[in-house]
Short mmCIF file of C-alpha atoms in Angstrom, two decimals:
data_model
loop_
_atom_site.label_atom_id
_atom_site.label_comp_id
_atom_site.label_asym_id
_atom_site.label_seq_id
_atom_site.Cartn_x
_atom_site.Cartn_y
_atom_site.Cartn_z
CA MET A 1 7.73 -20.55 -63.95
CA THR A 2 8.93 -17.36 -62.22
CA SER A 3 11.00 -17.65 -59.09
CA THR A 4 10.25 -15.54 -56.02
CA THR A 5 12.84 -14.17 -53.63
CA SER A 6 12.10 -14.29 -49.90
CA ALA A 7 12.66 -11.26 -47.68
CA VAL A 8 15.73 -12.82 -46.11
CA ASP A 9 17.34 -13.31 -49.53
CA LEU A 10 16.95 -9.73 -50.72
CA PRO A 11 20.34 -8.10 -51.30
CA LEU A 12 21.35 -5.16 -49.14
CA PRO A 13 21.58 -1.74 -50.76
CA SER A 14 25.03 -0.75 -51.90
CA GLY A 15 27.12 0.61 -49.04
CA ALA A 16 24.82 -0.80 -46.37
CA VAL A 17 26.33 -2.89 -43.59
CA ALA A 18 24.39 -5.73 -42.04
CA ARG A 19 23.99 -5.20 -38.32
CA PRO A 20 23.25 -8.00 -35.89
CA ARG A 21 19.96 -7.85 -34.08
CA ARG A 22 20.21 -6.47 -30.55
CA LEU A 23 18.43 -8.10 -27.68
CA PHE A 24 16.70 -5.56 -25.46
CA LEU A 25 18.00 -6.66 -22.08
CA PRO A 26 17.89 -4.58 -18.89
CA HIS A 27 21.05 -2.69 -18.12
CA PRO A 28 23.17 -4.39 -15.42
CA ARG A 29 23.00 -1.23 -13.33
CA ARG A 30 19.22 -1.55 -13.19
CA LEU A 31 19.37 -5.22 -12.31
CA LEU A 32 21.87 -4.75 -9.48
CA PRO A 33 19.43 -3.08 -6.99
CA VAL A 34 16.86 -5.79 -7.72
CA LEU A 35 19.38 -8.56 -7.10
CA GLU A 36 20.61 -6.88 -3.92
CA GLY A 37 17.03 -6.66 -2.67
CA LEU A 38 16.55 -10.38 -3.22
CA VAL A 39 19.56 -11.42 -1.14
CA LEU A 40 17.90 -11.21 2.29
CA PRO A 41 14.60 -12.88 1.19
CA ALA A 42 16.63 -15.70 -0.38
CA VAL A 43 18.63 -16.17 2.84
CA LEU A 44 15.44 -16.23 4.93
CA LEU A 45 13.75 -18.67 2.56
CA GLY A 46 16.81 -20.94 2.57
CA THR A 47 17.00 -20.87 6.38
CA TRP A 48 13.29 -21.66 6.60
CA ALA A 49 13.61 -24.59 4.16
CA LEU A 50 16.70 -25.94 5.95
CA THR A 51 15.05 -25.71 9.37
CA SER A 52 11.98 -27.56 8.10
CA HIS A 53 14.01 -30.21 6.27
CA GLN A 54 16.27 -30.93 9.24
CA GLY A 55 13.32 -31.10 11.64
CA TRP A 56 14.82 -28.56 14.04
CA LEU A 57 11.25 -27.39 14.72
CA PRO A 58 8.16 -29.62 14.52
CA ALA A 59 5.98 -29.22 11.43
CA GLN A 60 3.08 -28.28 13.72
CA ILE A 61 5.05 -25.18 14.73
CA LEU A 62 6.90 -24.32 11.51
CA PRO A 63 5.53 -25.93 8.33
CA GLY A 64 7.95 -26.08 5.44
CA PRO A 65 7.75 -23.99 2.27
CA GLY A 66 6.34 -27.00 0.42
CA SER A 67 3.38 -27.23 2.81
CA VAL A 68 2.67 -23.52 2.42
CA LEU A 69 2.85 -23.88 -1.38
CA ASP A 70 0.39 -26.78 -1.23
CA ALA A 71 -1.97 -24.68 0.89
CA PHE A 72 -1.68 -21.86 -1.64
CA ARG A 73 -2.60 -24.19 -4.49
CA GLU A 74 -5.51 -25.63 -2.54
CA LEU A 75 -7.04 -22.28 -1.63
CA LEU A 76 -6.38 -20.85 -5.06
CA ALA A 77 -8.07 -23.78 -6.81
CA SER A 78 -11.11 -23.59 -4.54
CA GLY A 79 -11.39 -19.82 -4.96
CA GLU A 80 -11.25 -19.20 -1.21
CA LEU A 81 -8.00 -17.24 -1.37
CA GLY A 82 -9.39 -14.88 -3.99
CA ASP A 83 -12.53 -14.34 -1.90
CA HIS A 84 -10.49 -13.48 1.20
CA ILE A 85 -8.24 -11.09 -0.74
CA ARG A 86 -11.22 -9.32 -2.34
CA ALA A 87 -12.92 -8.93 1.04
CA SER A 88 -9.84 -7.38 2.62
CA LEU A 89 -9.08 -5.09 -0.33
CA SER A 90 -12.65 -3.82 -0.55
CA ARG A 91 -12.61 -2.93 3.14
CA VAL A 92 -9.28 -1.15 3.00
CA ILE A 93 -10.28 0.80 -0.13
CA LEU A 94 -13.55 1.99 1.40
CA GLY A 95 -11.97 2.81 4.75
CA PHE A 96 -9.02 4.59 3.18
CA ALA A 97 -11.26 6.63 0.88
CA LEU A 98 -13.42 7.71 3.81
CA GLY A 99 -10.62 8.38 6.28
CA GLY A 100 -8.32 9.88 3.66
CA GLY A 101 -10.97 12.32 2.48
CA VAL A 102 -11.75 13.47 6.01
CA GLY A 103 -8.05 13.67 6.88
CA LEU A 104 -7.30 15.74 3.78
CA LEU A 105 -10.03 18.24 4.60
CA LEU A 106 -8.97 18.47 8.24
CA GLY A 107 -5.33 18.94 7.25
CA VAL A 108 -6.18 21.72 4.80
CA ALA A 109 -8.37 23.44 7.39
CA MET A 110 -5.68 23.27 10.09
CA GLY A 111 -2.95 24.34 7.68
CA VAL A 112 -4.71 27.25 6.00
CA SER A 113 -6.58 28.84 8.90
CA ARG A 114 -5.00 29.56 12.26
CA ALA A 115 -8.45 29.95 13.81
CA MET A 116 -9.54 26.52 12.53
CA SER A 117 -6.28 25.03 13.78
CA GLU A 118 -6.90 26.38 17.28
CA ILE A 119 -10.42 24.91 17.25
CA ILE A 120 -9.68 21.51 15.69
CA GLU A 121 -6.14 20.65 16.73
CA PRO A 122 -6.65 20.08 20.49
CA VAL A 123 -9.44 17.55 19.91
CA PHE A 124 -7.58 16.08 16.95
CA VAL A 125 -4.41 15.49 18.96
CA TRP A 126 -6.43 13.85 21.71
CA PHE A 127 -8.25 11.62 19.21
CA ALA A 128 -4.97 10.69 17.49
CA GLN A 129 -3.63 9.13 20.71
CA VAL A 130 -6.38 6.48 20.74
CA PRO A 131 -5.33 3.33 18.82
CA PRO A 132 -7.85 2.50 16.10
CA ILE A 133 -8.41 -1.04 17.40
CA ALA A 134 -9.26 0.38 20.83
CA LEU A 135 -12.43 1.88 19.33
CA ALA A 136 -13.76 -1.59 18.44
CA PRO A 137 -15.80 -2.18 21.65
CA LEU A 138 -17.53 1.20 21.35
CA LEU A 139 -18.16 0.88 17.62
CA ILE A 140 -19.56 -2.63 18.05
CA LEU A 141 -22.26 -1.14 20.30
CA LEU A 142 -22.98 1.63 17.76
CA VAL A 143 -22.79 -0.10 14.37
CA GLY A 144 -22.57 -3.82 15.14
CA ILE A 145 -19.92 -6.27 14.06
CA ASP A 146 -20.50 -6.18 10.29
CA GLU A 147 -18.69 -4.27 7.56
CA ALA A 148 -19.31 -0.80 8.99
CA LEU A 149 -17.14 -1.65 12.01
CA LYS A 150 -14.14 -2.58 9.90
CA VAL A 151 -14.50 0.35 7.50
CA LEU A 152 -14.72 2.90 10.34
CA ILE A 153 -11.69 1.50 12.16
CA VAL A 154 -9.68 1.50 8.94
CA ALA A 155 -10.84 5.06 8.23
CA LYS A 156 -9.58 6.22 11.61
CA ALA A 157 -6.19 4.63 10.97
CA ALA A 158 -5.87 6.34 7.58
CA MET A 159 -7.18 9.73 8.66
CA ILE A 160 -4.53 10.65 11.26
CA PRO A 161 -1.33 10.45 9.14
CA LEU A 162 -2.96 12.14 6.16
CA ALA A 163 -4.33 15.01 8.26
CA VAL A 164 -1.01 15.58 10.04
CA ASN A 165 1.07 15.54 6.84
CA THR A 166 -1.39 17.69 4.91
CA ALA A 167 -1.44 20.33 7.65
CA GLU A 168 2.35 20.35 7.81
CA GLY A 169 2.71 20.57 4.02
CA VAL A 170 0.19 23.42 3.72
CA ARG A 171 1.86 25.39 6.52
CA ASN A 172 5.24 25.06 4.80
CA VAL A 173 4.00 26.66 1.56
CA PRO A 174 5.50 30.19 1.38
CA ARG A 175 2.98 32.88 2.24
CA GLN A 176 4.13 34.87 -0.78
CA TRP A 177 2.62 32.24 -3.06
CA ARG A 178 -0.81 32.84 -1.57
CA GLU A 179 -0.36 36.57 -1.99
CA VAL A 180 0.38 36.01 -5.68
CA GLY A 181 -2.92 34.14 -5.90
CA ARG A 182 -4.74 37.11 -4.38
CA VAL A 183 -3.07 39.47 -6.85
CA PHE A 184 -4.37 37.34 -9.74
CA GLY A 185 -7.84 37.31 -8.22
CA PHE A 186 -7.93 33.64 -7.22
CA SER A 187 -10.88 32.58 -5.09
CA PRO A 188 -10.05 30.95 -1.73
CA ALA A 189 -10.95 27.52 -3.11
CA ARG A 190 -8.79 28.00 -6.21
CA THR A 191 -5.92 29.25 -4.08
CA VAL A 192 -6.06 26.17 -1.87
CA PHE A 193 -6.67 23.48 -4.49
CA GLY A 194 -4.84 25.09 -7.41
CA LEU A 195 -1.83 26.54 -5.66
CA VAL A 196 -1.34 25.47 -2.04
CA LEU A 197 -2.09 21.74 -2.34
CA PRO A 198 0.05 21.19 -5.47
CA ALA A 199 2.94 22.91 -3.69
CA ALA A 200 2.42 20.68 -0.64
CA LEU A 201 2.01 17.52 -2.75
CA PRO A 202 5.21 15.70 -1.66
CA THR A 203 4.33 16.01 2.02
CA VAL A 204 0.69 15.11 1.35
CA PHE A 205 1.71 12.00 -0.58
CA SER A 206 3.95 10.98 2.30
CA GLY A 207 0.83 11.06 4.46
CA VAL A 208 -1.09 9.07 1.84
CA ARG A 209 1.52 6.30 1.87
CA THR A 210 1.69 6.23 5.66
CA GLY A 211 -2.09 6.31 5.95
CA LEU A 212 -2.53 3.43 3.51
CA THR A 213 0.07 1.38 5.39
CA HIS A 214 -1.68 2.01 8.70
CA ALA A 215 -5.05 1.23 7.13
CA TRP A 216 -3.83 -2.12 5.77
CA LEU A 217 -2.22 -3.17 9.07
CA THR A 218 -5.25 -2.09 11.09
CA LEU A 219 -7.60 -3.97 8.78
CA VAL A 220 -5.75 -7.23 9.35
CA ALA A 221 -5.85 -6.62 13.12
CA VAL A 222 -9.60 -6.00 13.17
CA GLU A 223 -10.22 -9.04 10.95
CA LEU A 224 -8.45 -11.14 13.56
CA ILE A 225 -11.09 -10.30 16.15
CA ALA A 226 -14.29 -9.54 14.24
CA SER A 227 -14.66 -11.11 10.82
CA THR A 228 -15.87 -14.17 8.97
CA GLU A 229 -13.83 -13.51 5.82
CA GLY A 230 -10.64 -11.77 4.84
CA LEU A 231 -6.94 -12.50 5.26
CA GLY A 232 -7.04 -11.84 9.00
CA TYR A 233 -9.86 -14.34 9.38
CA LEU A 234 -7.87 -16.85 7.32
CA MET A 235 -5.07 -16.61 9.88
CA VAL A 236 -7.49 -17.23 12.76
CA TRP A 237 -9.10 -20.12 10.91
CA GLY A 238 -5.72 -21.77 10.30
CA ARG A 239 -4.71 -21.36 13.94
CA GLN A 240 -7.96 -22.85 15.20
CA LEU A 241 -7.48 -25.89 12.94
CA PHE A 242 -3.79 -26.18 13.90
CA GLN A 243 -2.91 -25.81 10.23
CA LEU A 244 -0.15 -23.24 10.48
CA GLU A 245 0.58 -23.43 6.76
CA PHE A 246 -2.57 -21.33 6.27
CA VAL A 247 -1.30 -18.86 8.86
CA LEU A 248 2.07 -18.53 7.13
CA LEU A 249 0.38 -18.27 3.75
CA SER A 250 -1.73 -15.41 5.07
CA VAL A 251 1.37 -13.64 6.38
CA VAL A 252 3.09 -13.94 2.99
CA VAL A 253 0.03 -12.71 1.07
CA ILE A 254 -0.49 -9.78 3.46
CA ALA A 255 3.15 -8.74 3.07
CA LEU A 256 3.04 -9.02 -0.73
CA ILE A 257 -0.16 -6.97 -1.03
CA GLY A 258 1.19 -4.31 1.34
CA PHE A 259 4.40 -4.13 -0.67
CA ALA A 260 2.45 -3.84 -3.94
CA LEU A 261 0.25 -1.05 -2.56
CA ASP A 262 3.27 0.93 -1.38
CA ARG A 263 5.11 0.50 -4.69
CA GLY A 264 1.99 1.47 -6.62
CA LEU A 265 1.62 4.69 -4.64
CA ASN A 266 5.31 5.37 -5.14
CA ARG A 267 4.87 5.19 -8.92
CA ILE A 268 1.75 7.36 -8.81
CA GLU A 269 3.61 9.95 -6.74
CA ALA A 270 6.49 9.97 -9.24
CA ARG A 271 4.11 10.55 -12.16
CA ILE A 272 2.01 13.21 -10.45
CA GLY A 273 5.06 15.04 -9.09
CA ALA A 274 6.94 14.96 -12.41
CA TRP A 275 5.89 18.54 -13.16
CA ARG A 276 8.04 19.75 -10.28
#
């Protein structure tokens, strides 16, 4: 009967030195910023838990972290939390796509053409001074209180920062770069989208991040006053039932989603702008 040798029993080649296996752990320098960023949230969470445990504030005013966690489990198990998150995200995506597209075109027009800037900018500046939520009464008369209202208000919130930053970025592109495009026979559209916009990308992306932040905050505000689903409605529902754990849960979820959206755009910007 022949004996077999397992892989672990095979002898090493002559001259070879056995090396211990290395564990792929993050470098301490990379972990340090993460740990520093967790200090303040940990202090706030500890203060919240201590205040609730000691009864310094009634539970009807400040529910403890345990109550909020129970509310999270309840809504997650029933599927209600997922429904509210999907409703809010769908609205902000549609509104941001609409407002961002219009803002990008307006910004390019105001940045490229002085004549277009003189025509558009006075009305644009006037329109920018109106808070998005202030348009709700007028839009309710025009489109009703359904989804169109929320999408249009979110679009207005996203349009202004993106248009302003795009116009500023396009104006800051050296004129000599456009002249090079003319020398190579670029069409106006190719000059704008192939040369000017890539050069203005950092400023444009700053407007994208600001516009998405404004869109998300405005969406929650409009859901507080005119909605039957979404995270803003969940806050109103919890307040009406005097169940503030649902209100606090909504605040935490809104903050986490906003943080995730901003970090996601930050990573996209880093990848797109790597060619620079």
